[in-house]
Amino acid sequence: MKEMIRLQGISKKFGDHIIIPSIDLTIYDGEFITLLGPSGCGKTTLLRMIAGLEQPTEGKIFLDDEDVTKLPPYKRDVNMVFQNYALFPHMTVEENIHFGLKMKNVPIDEQKERVEQVLYLTQLEELRKRRPQQMSGGQQQRVAIARALVNNPKVLLLDEPLGALDYQLRKSLQLELKNLQRGLGLTFIYVTHDQEEALTMSDRIVVMNKGVIEQDDNPDTIYHDPKTKFVAKFIGESNFFEFEEGATSVVRPEKLNLCLEDEENANHPEPRLYGTVVDVVFYGTLDKVFVRLDNSNQTVVAYQYFDDVKRWQPDERVGIWWQPQDEVIVHK
Amino acid sequence: MRNGKLMVAPTVLWLSFFFVVPLLIVVAVSFASRTPYGQVIFDWTLGNYARFTETLYLSIFLDTLIVALITTVLTILLGYPLAYFIAQLPQKWQQPGLILVMIPFWINFLIRSYAWVIILRTQGVLNTILLKFGFIEQPLQMLYNEVAVMLGMVYALLPFMVLPIYVSIEQLDHRLLEAASDLGASPFTAFRKITLPLTMPGIAAGTILVFISSLGMFVVPDVMGGAKSALIGNLIQNQFLSARDWPFGGALSIVLALLSLVLIVLYYKALSAQQGGGKNAEDMA
């Protein structure tokens, strides 16, 4: 695979405050890569350094084998979709999209052609004469994407682009964005704090915490084989057990099974733990069953789907078991 | 509803007493005539307005418009960079910057005008320094000409331009400039395409303030322009004070007020036609 972006020993300090100690990362051509982490983890700073909007304190940034570390944003062949879109309020949709092409002195005929193409692609043809403030959030979002895409950048940078939208719209735009990226074969670097979004859309997820990469893997591995406790905690729900010093066992709630405390002739492994049901919460497709473990204050959560015959009630005594392969040991 | 009406009553009373009533008096007086001793006789004549069309008065009026126009343009050219500079300062320096702009207001304007006279007159501060260092051999005549009047006007009205422009620049969403840069605009192009159009409302507000104020200005031409450069403000002042011709002064005032009103309306119309969504841009910024 061809390298598109290489970050070499990138660090960022604001005064005495270290945002990113040192990061190395390679991003390949055509990849949908997500930088995922809680706010303040340095993911947006990293993205802005790739765009040229921030200068790294140390390290180098290569774009398509060219050292762009010192180039200002307007000389870099990448484009950004901003968190609050940053659409130009005094321009129409069309004028917004034209802006980048004008700046690069693209021939007028080609400008028109490319704008038409991207208007079609983002379903904005009807709205071309509108101004941003006359449009809904979802429509503005489309304009922001169109305005960036029309420049055929080598890499498209997206800074929490769906963060301001409501749940339904976010879901549908996630799929649209993913399809767009696949169709165009473009490299996307996507920043989000929403782990579900990251899992749905990405080819690769880089989980960040306090400016450090915790894990860099495909979504499946990130979810099923977290390398650190932070990753296990941040992505999905997890139960943690300290069976031995220094090692934590991680078991996803859907892998935890509940059985009667005194069940006989069971055709599953022996319960590892016992406890009392404290709460059962209905979630539509599943029940979340919260169990207080015996001899400790810890509460664990197990998902129960309704193909199980039994629906648990608070105060019931239960045994908890799981398959050995569903347990992941992390050391940090 | 009743309560609401009661609550605006003080404002309405205040405005009617101090604004509407005096204005109506001026309007009434402008249609009157006067005795040789300056007494006002209400005989409802258009004579004062007819007198205004004499060449002498029309040319003073034209001069006033030109001076006001140049003053406005100069305050924009000087005020925009200053406002921009203050808006770019670190947060803690912006307030002091603005206070520096406003400090001159703490001193009476007449006194500040005489300060300029002390600086600029032939035996003044500036001439003395230039002579001492041998830059000139004869004192320069810097006072009592059009340039001096322009200088005084720009000096007096600059803050009225700086403040509204500062507000519009300060409110400008910084991310728009990042977006422009990201899309390939150099800092200068970004300024031209984004900052300038979006701070137009500030320039417009400043223009109205400065233009209207300079139309009515009479202290500066009086003190710094000598007798030669009379503007409409001086003319009006003279009618009320020296000439004791209140009816003609009233007519001049009404003409000036109407003209200002017409110009403001035209200016705003032109502005919103030119940038279409000027109002929206203002909302967003």
PDB file of C-alpha atoms in Angstrom, chain A residues 25-209:
ATOM      1  CA  LEU A  25       1.880   7.292  12.544  1.00  0.00           C
ATOM      2  CA  THR A  26       1.616   6.236   8.928  1.00  0.00           C
ATOM      3  CA  ILE A  27      -1.606   6.603   6.967  1.00  0.00           C
ATOM      4  CA  TYR A  28      -2.070   4.802   3.669  1.00  0.00           C
ATOM      5  CA  ASP A  29      -3.704   5.866   0.429  1.00  0.00           C
ATOM      6  CA  GLY A  30      -7.451   5.271   0.330  1.00  0.00           C
ATOM      7  CA  GLU A  31      -7.752   4.504   4.015  1.00  0.00           C
ATOM      8  CA  PHE A  32     -10.594   5.615   6.286  1.00  0.00           C
ATOM      9  CA  ILE A  33      -8.710   6.147   9.516  1.00  0.00           C
ATOM     10  CA  THR A  34     -10.284   7.444  12.709  1.00  0.00           C
ATOM     11  CA  LEU A  35      -8.546   9.221  15.552  1.00  0.00           C
ATOM     12  CA  LEU A  36     -10.656   8.301  18.542  1.00  0.00           C
ATOM     13  CA  GLY A  37     -10.373   9.519  22.102  1.00  0.00           C
ATOM     14  CA  PRO A  38     -11.936  11.622  24.834  1.00  0.00           C
ATOM     15  CA  SER A  39     -11.823  15.404  24.533  1.00  0.00           C
ATOM     16  CA  GLY A  40      -8.399  16.797  25.274  1.00  0.00           C
ATOM     17  CA  CYS A  41      -6.606  13.645  24.099  1.00  0.00           C
ATOM     18  CA  GLY A  42      -4.819  15.542  21.326  1.00  0.00           C
ATOM     19  CA  LYS A  43      -6.700  14.104  18.356  1.00  0.00           C
ATOM     20  CA  THR A  44      -7.914  17.442  17.032  1.00  0.00           C
ATOM     21  CA  THR A  45      -4.496  19.017  17.565  1.00  0.00           C
ATOM     22  CA  LEU A  46      -2.985  16.190  15.532  1.00  0.00           C
ATOM     23  CA  LEU A  47      -5.507  16.772  12.738  1.00  0.00           C
ATOM     24  CA  ARG A  48      -4.875  20.511  12.750  1.00  0.00           C
ATOM     25  CA  MET A  49      -1.144  19.892  12.480  1.00  0.00           C
ATOM     26  CA  ILE A  50      -1.750  17.771   9.381  1.00  0.00           C
ATOM     27  CA  ALA A  51      -3.864  20.617   7.953  1.00  0.00           C
ATOM     28  CA  GLY A  52      -1.137  23.127   8.805  1.00  0.00           C
ATOM     29  CA  LEU A  53      -3.332  25.121  11.187  1.00  0.00           C
ATOM     30  CA  GLU A  54      -0.967  24.263  14.056  1.00  0.00           C
ATOM     31  CA  GLN A  55       2.792  23.836  13.938  1.00  0.00           C
ATOM     32  CA  PRO A  56       4.275  20.773  15.649  1.00  0.00           C
ATOM     33  CA  THR A  57       6.816  21.621  18.341  1.00  0.00           C
ATOM     34  CA  GLU A  58       9.023  18.830  17.041  1.00  0.00           C
ATOM     35  CA  GLY A  59       8.854  16.229  14.310  1.00  0.00           C
ATOM     36  CA  LYS A  60       8.039  16.054  10.641  1.00  0.00           C
ATOM     37  CA  ILE A  61       4.931  15.606   8.535  1.00  0.00           C
ATOM     38  CA  PHE A  62       5.176  14.002   5.108  1.00  0.00           C
ATOM     39  CA  LEU A  63       2.349  14.208   2.620  1.00  0.00           C
ATOM     40  CA  ASP A  64       2.743  11.898  -0.362  1.00  0.00           C
ATOM     41  CA  ASP A  65       6.521  11.727   0.340  1.00  0.00           C
ATOM     42  CA  GLU A  66       6.873  15.503   0.460  1.00  0.00           C
ATOM     43  CA  ASP A  67       7.947  17.196   3.693  1.00  0.00           C
ATOM     44  CA  VAL A  68       5.114  19.663   4.386  1.00  0.00           C
ATOM     45  CA  THR A  69       5.980  20.434   8.012  1.00  0.00           C
ATOM     46  CA  LYS A  70       6.748  24.091   7.316  1.00  0.00           C
ATOM     47  CA  LEU A  71       4.090  24.715   4.647  1.00  0.00           C
ATOM     48  CA  PRO A  72       1.181  26.997   5.537  1.00  0.00           C
ATOM     49  CA  PRO A  73      -2.331  25.500   5.176  1.00  0.00           C
ATOM     50  CA  TYR A  74      -2.986  27.249   1.863  1.00  0.00           C
ATOM     51  CA  LYS A  75      -0.056  25.443   0.268  1.00  0.00           C
ATOM     52  CA  ARG A  76      -1.004  21.947   1.436  1.00  0.00           C
ATOM     53  CA  ASP A  77      -2.979  19.573  -0.717  1.00  0.00           C
ATOM     54  CA  VAL A  78      -5.340  18.536   2.067  1.00  0.00           C
ATOM     55  CA  ASN A  79      -8.758  19.898   2.966  1.00  0.00           C
ATOM     56  CA  MET A  80     -10.642  20.005   6.187  1.00  0.00           C
ATOM     57  CA  VAL A  81     -14.289  19.683   7.174  1.00  0.00           C
ATOM     58  CA  PHE A  82     -14.557  21.843  10.281  1.00  0.00           C
ATOM     59  CA  GLN A  83     -16.436  20.928  13.413  1.00  0.00           C
ATOM     60  CA  ASN A  84     -18.955  23.755  13.079  1.00  0.00           C
ATOM     61  CA  TYR A  85     -18.607  23.754   9.295  1.00  0.00           C
ATOM     62  CA  ALA A  86     -17.124  27.296   9.148  1.00  0.00           C
ATOM     63  CA  LEU A  87     -19.154  28.055   6.017  1.00  0.00           C
ATOM     64  CA  PHE A  88     -18.788  31.583   4.659  1.00  0.00           C
ATOM     65  CA  PRO A  89     -22.026  33.324   5.679  1.00  0.00           C
ATOM     66  CA  HIS A  90     -21.821  35.981   2.958  1.00  0.00           C
ATOM     67  CA  MET A  91     -21.663  33.446   0.139  1.00  0.00           C
ATOM     68  CA  THR A  92     -24.214  31.084  -1.351  1.00  0.00           C
ATOM     69  CA  VAL A  93     -23.745  27.325  -1.333  1.00  0.00           C
ATOM     70  CA  GLU A  94     -22.337  27.527  -4.848  1.00  0.00           C
ATOM     71  CA  GLU A  95     -19.953  30.351  -3.986  1.00  0.00           C
ATOM     72  CA  ASN A  96     -18.755  28.487  -0.925  1.00  0.00           C
ATOM     73  CA  ILE A  97     -17.942  25.455  -3.032  1.00  0.00           C
ATOM     74  CA  HIS A  98     -16.311  27.553  -5.769  1.00  0.00           C
ATOM     75  CA  PHE A  99     -13.996  29.247  -3.271  1.00  0.00           C
ATOM     76  CA  GLY A 100     -11.199  26.669  -3.209  1.00  0.00           C
ATOM     77  CA  LEU A 101     -11.163  26.265  -6.986  1.00  0.00           C
ATOM     78  CA  LYS A 102     -10.942  30.036  -7.480  1.00  0.00           C
ATOM     79  CA  MET A 103      -8.034  30.204  -5.073  1.00  0.00           C
ATOM     80  CA  LYS A 104      -6.172  27.605  -7.090  1.00  0.00           C
ATOM     81  CA  ASN A 105      -6.966  29.297 -10.407  1.00  0.00           C
ATOM     82  CA  VAL A 106      -8.653  26.253 -11.875  1.00  0.00           C
ATOM     83  CA  PRO A 107      -9.938  27.063 -15.414  1.00  0.00           C
ATOM     84  CA  ILE A 108     -13.521  28.392 -15.331  1.00  0.00           C
ATOM     85  CA  ASP A 109     -14.994  25.524 -17.381  1.00  0.00           C
ATOM     86  CA  GLU A 110     -13.416  22.937 -15.145  1.00  0.00           C
ATOM     87  CA  GLN A 111     -14.585  24.855 -12.056  1.00  0.00           C
ATOM     88  CA  LYS A 112     -18.182  24.660 -13.253  1.00  0.00           C
ATOM     89  CA  GLU A 113     -17.917  21.001 -14.087  1.00  0.00           C
ATOM     90  CA  ARG A 114     -16.407  20.060 -10.765  1.00  0.00           C
ATOM     91  CA  VAL A 115     -18.892  22.114  -8.765  1.00  0.00           C
ATOM     92  CA  GLU A 116     -21.791  20.473 -10.623  1.00  0.00           C
ATOM     93  CA  GLN A 117     -20.327  17.071  -9.959  1.00  0.00           C
ATOM     94  CA  VAL A 118     -19.919  17.639  -6.250  1.00  0.00           C
ATOM     95  CA  LEU A 119     -23.350  19.291  -5.947  1.00  0.00           C
ATOM     96  CA  TYR A 120     -24.814  16.142  -7.459  1.00  0.00           C
ATOM     97  CA  LEU A 121     -22.732  13.910  -5.237  1.00  0.00           C
ATOM     98  CA  THR A 122     -23.867  15.662  -2.069  1.00  0.00           C
ATOM     99  CA  GLN A 123     -27.456  16.185  -3.272  1.00  0.00           C
ATOM    100  CA  LEU A 124     -27.229  19.947  -2.993  1.00  0.00           C
ATOM    101  CA  GLU A 125     -28.335  20.889  -6.519  1.00  0.00           C
ATOM    102  CA  GLU A 126     -31.654  22.331  -5.352  1.00  0.00           C
ATOM    103  CA  LEU A 127     -30.038  24.397  -2.604  1.00  0.00           C
ATOM    104  CA  ARG A 128     -27.223  25.968  -4.601  1.00  0.00           C
ATOM    105  CA  LYS A 129     -28.496  29.556  -4.281  1.00  0.00           C
ATOM    106  CA  ARG A 130     -29.138  29.340  -0.545  1.00  0.00           C
ATOM    107  CA  ARG A 131     -26.980  30.913   2.074  1.00  0.00           C
ATOM    108  CA  PRO A 132     -25.652  28.750   4.923  1.00  0.00           C
ATOM    109  CA  GLN A 133     -27.875  30.332   7.564  1.00  0.00           C
ATOM    110  CA  GLN A 134     -30.963  29.438   5.512  1.00  0.00           C
ATOM    111  CA  MET A 135     -30.167  25.730   5.776  1.00  0.00           C
ATOM    112  CA  SER A 136     -30.528  22.989   8.368  1.00  0.00           C
ATOM    113  CA  GLY A 137     -27.541  21.527  10.186  1.00  0.00           C
ATOM    114  CA  GLY A 138     -27.493  18.429   8.006  1.00  0.00           C
ATOM    115  CA  GLN A 139     -27.557  20.507   4.831  1.00  0.00           C
ATOM    116  CA  GLN A 140     -24.784  22.757   6.094  1.00  0.00           C
ATOM    117  CA  GLN A 141     -22.796  19.658   6.861  1.00  0.00           C
ATOM    118  CA  ARG A 142     -23.174  18.545   3.226  1.00  0.00           C
ATOM    119  CA  VAL A 143     -21.967  21.929   2.006  1.00  0.00           C
ATOM    120  CA  ALA A 144     -18.911  21.699   4.234  1.00  0.00           C
ATOM    121  CA  ILE A 145     -18.073  18.296   2.784  1.00  0.00           C
ATOM    122  CA  ALA A 146     -18.735  19.453  -0.788  1.00  0.00           C
ATOM    123  CA  ARG A 147     -16.580  22.541  -0.295  1.00  0.00           C
ATOM    124  CA  ALA A 148     -13.661  20.353   0.773  1.00  0.00           C
ATOM    125  CA  LEU A 149     -14.209  17.488  -1.703  1.00  0.00           C
ATOM    126  CA  VAL A 150     -14.411  19.692  -4.792  1.00  0.00           C
ATOM    127  CA  ASN A 151     -10.682  20.420  -4.499  1.00  0.00           C
ATOM    128  CA  ASN A 152      -9.782  16.737  -4.993  1.00  0.00           C
ATOM    129  CA  PRO A 153      -7.468  16.861  -1.993  1.00  0.00           C
ATOM    130  CA  LYS A 154      -4.993  14.074  -1.391  1.00  0.00           C
ATOM    131  CA  VAL A 155      -6.442  13.684   2.080  1.00  0.00           C
ATOM    132  CA  LEU A 156      -9.748  14.814   3.534  1.00  0.00           C
ATOM    133  CA  LEU A 157      -9.596  15.785   7.208  1.00  0.00           C
ATOM    134  CA  LEU A 158     -12.824  15.641   9.176  1.00  0.00           C
ATOM    135  CA  ASP A 159     -12.998  17.173  12.649  1.00  0.00           C
ATOM    136  CA  GLU A 160     -16.046  15.716  14.435  1.00  0.00           C
ATOM    137  CA  PRO A 161     -18.140  16.624  11.401  1.00  0.00           C
ATOM    138  CA  LEU A 162     -21.342  15.048  12.696  1.00  0.00           C
ATOM    139  CA  GLY A 163     -21.009  16.166  16.304  1.00  0.00           C
ATOM    140  CA  ALA A 164     -23.656  18.904  16.117  1.00  0.00           C
ATOM    141  CA  LEU A 165     -26.358  16.781  14.479  1.00  0.00           C
ATOM    142  CA  ASP A 166     -29.116  14.744  16.061  1.00  0.00           C
ATOM    143  CA  TYR A 167     -28.884  10.985  16.391  1.00  0.00           C
ATOM    144  CA  GLN A 168     -30.976   9.898  13.374  1.00  0.00           C
ATOM    145  CA  LEU A 169     -29.291  12.286  10.984  1.00  0.00           C
ATOM    146  CA  ARG A 170     -25.880  11.297  12.295  1.00  0.00           C
ATOM    147  CA  LYS A 171     -26.605   7.646  11.603  1.00  0.00           C
ATOM    148  CA  SER A 172     -27.655   8.254   8.010  1.00  0.00           C
ATOM    149  CA  LEU A 173     -24.805  10.671   7.277  1.00  0.00           C
ATOM    150  CA  GLN A 174     -22.312   8.158   8.686  1.00  0.00           C
ATOM    151  CA  LEU A 175     -23.332   5.681   6.010  1.00  0.00           C
ATOM    152  CA  GLU A 176     -23.358   8.359   3.303  1.00  0.00           C
ATOM    153  CA  LEU A 177     -19.868   9.488   4.250  1.00  0.00           C
ATOM    154  CA  LYS A 178     -18.543   5.959   4.284  1.00  0.00           C
ATOM    155  CA  ASN A 179     -20.054   5.240   0.864  1.00  0.00           C
ATOM    156  CA  LEU A 180     -18.674   8.499  -0.494  1.00  0.00           C
ATOM    157  CA  GLN A 181     -15.208   7.619   0.726  1.00  0.00           C
ATOM    158  CA  ARG A 182     -15.365   4.129  -0.723  1.00  0.00           C
ATOM    159  CA  GLY A 183     -16.724   5.387  -4.039  1.00  0.00           C
ATOM    160  CA  LEU A 184     -14.019   8.037  -4.427  1.00  0.00           C
ATOM    161  CA  GLY A 185     -11.212   5.929  -2.989  1.00  0.00           C
ATOM    162  CA  LEU A 186     -10.076   8.999  -1.048  1.00  0.00           C
ATOM    163  CA  THR A 187      -8.008   9.016   2.145  1.00  0.00           C
ATOM    164  CA  PHE A 188     -10.141  10.169   5.088  1.00  0.00           C
ATOM    165  CA  ILE A 189      -8.763  11.122   8.484  1.00  0.00           C
ATOM    166  CA  TYR A 190     -11.713  11.324  10.821  1.00  0.00           C
ATOM    167  CA  VAL A 191     -11.650  12.709  14.342  1.00  0.00           C
ATOM    168  CA  THR A 192     -14.359  11.739  16.798  1.00  0.00           C
ATOM    169  CA  HIS A 193     -14.985  10.968  20.435  1.00  0.00           C
ATOM    170  CA  ASP A 194     -17.924   8.749  19.525  1.00  0.00           C
ATOM    171  CA  GLN A 195     -16.699   5.152  19.668  1.00  0.00           C
ATOM    172  CA  GLU A 196     -19.771   3.790  17.924  1.00  0.00           C
ATOM    173  CA  GLU A 197     -19.188   6.128  14.993  1.00  0.00           C
ATOM    174  CA  ALA A 198     -15.559   5.053  14.824  1.00  0.00           C
ATOM    175  CA  LEU A 199     -16.459   1.353  14.822  1.00  0.00           C
ATOM    176  CA  THR A 200     -19.071   1.772  12.071  1.00  0.00           C
ATOM    177  CA  MET A 201     -17.075   3.834   9.622  1.00  0.00           C
ATOM    178  CA  SER A 202     -13.373   3.157   9.918  1.00  0.00           C
ATOM    179  CA  ASP A 203     -10.922   0.827   8.224  1.00  0.00           C
ATOM    180  CA  ARG A 204      -8.527   1.567  11.040  1.00  0.00           C
ATOM    181  CA  ILE A 205      -8.941   3.177  14.447  1.00  0.00           C
ATOM    182  CA  VAL A 206      -6.222   4.962  16.357  1.00  0.00           C
ATOM    183  CA  VAL A 207      -7.308   5.214  19.988  1.00  0.00           C
ATOM    184  CA  MET A 208      -5.636   8.145  21.727  1.00  0.00           C
ATOM    185  CA  ASN A 209      -5.403   9.123  25.367  1.00  0.00           C
TER     186      ASN A 209
END
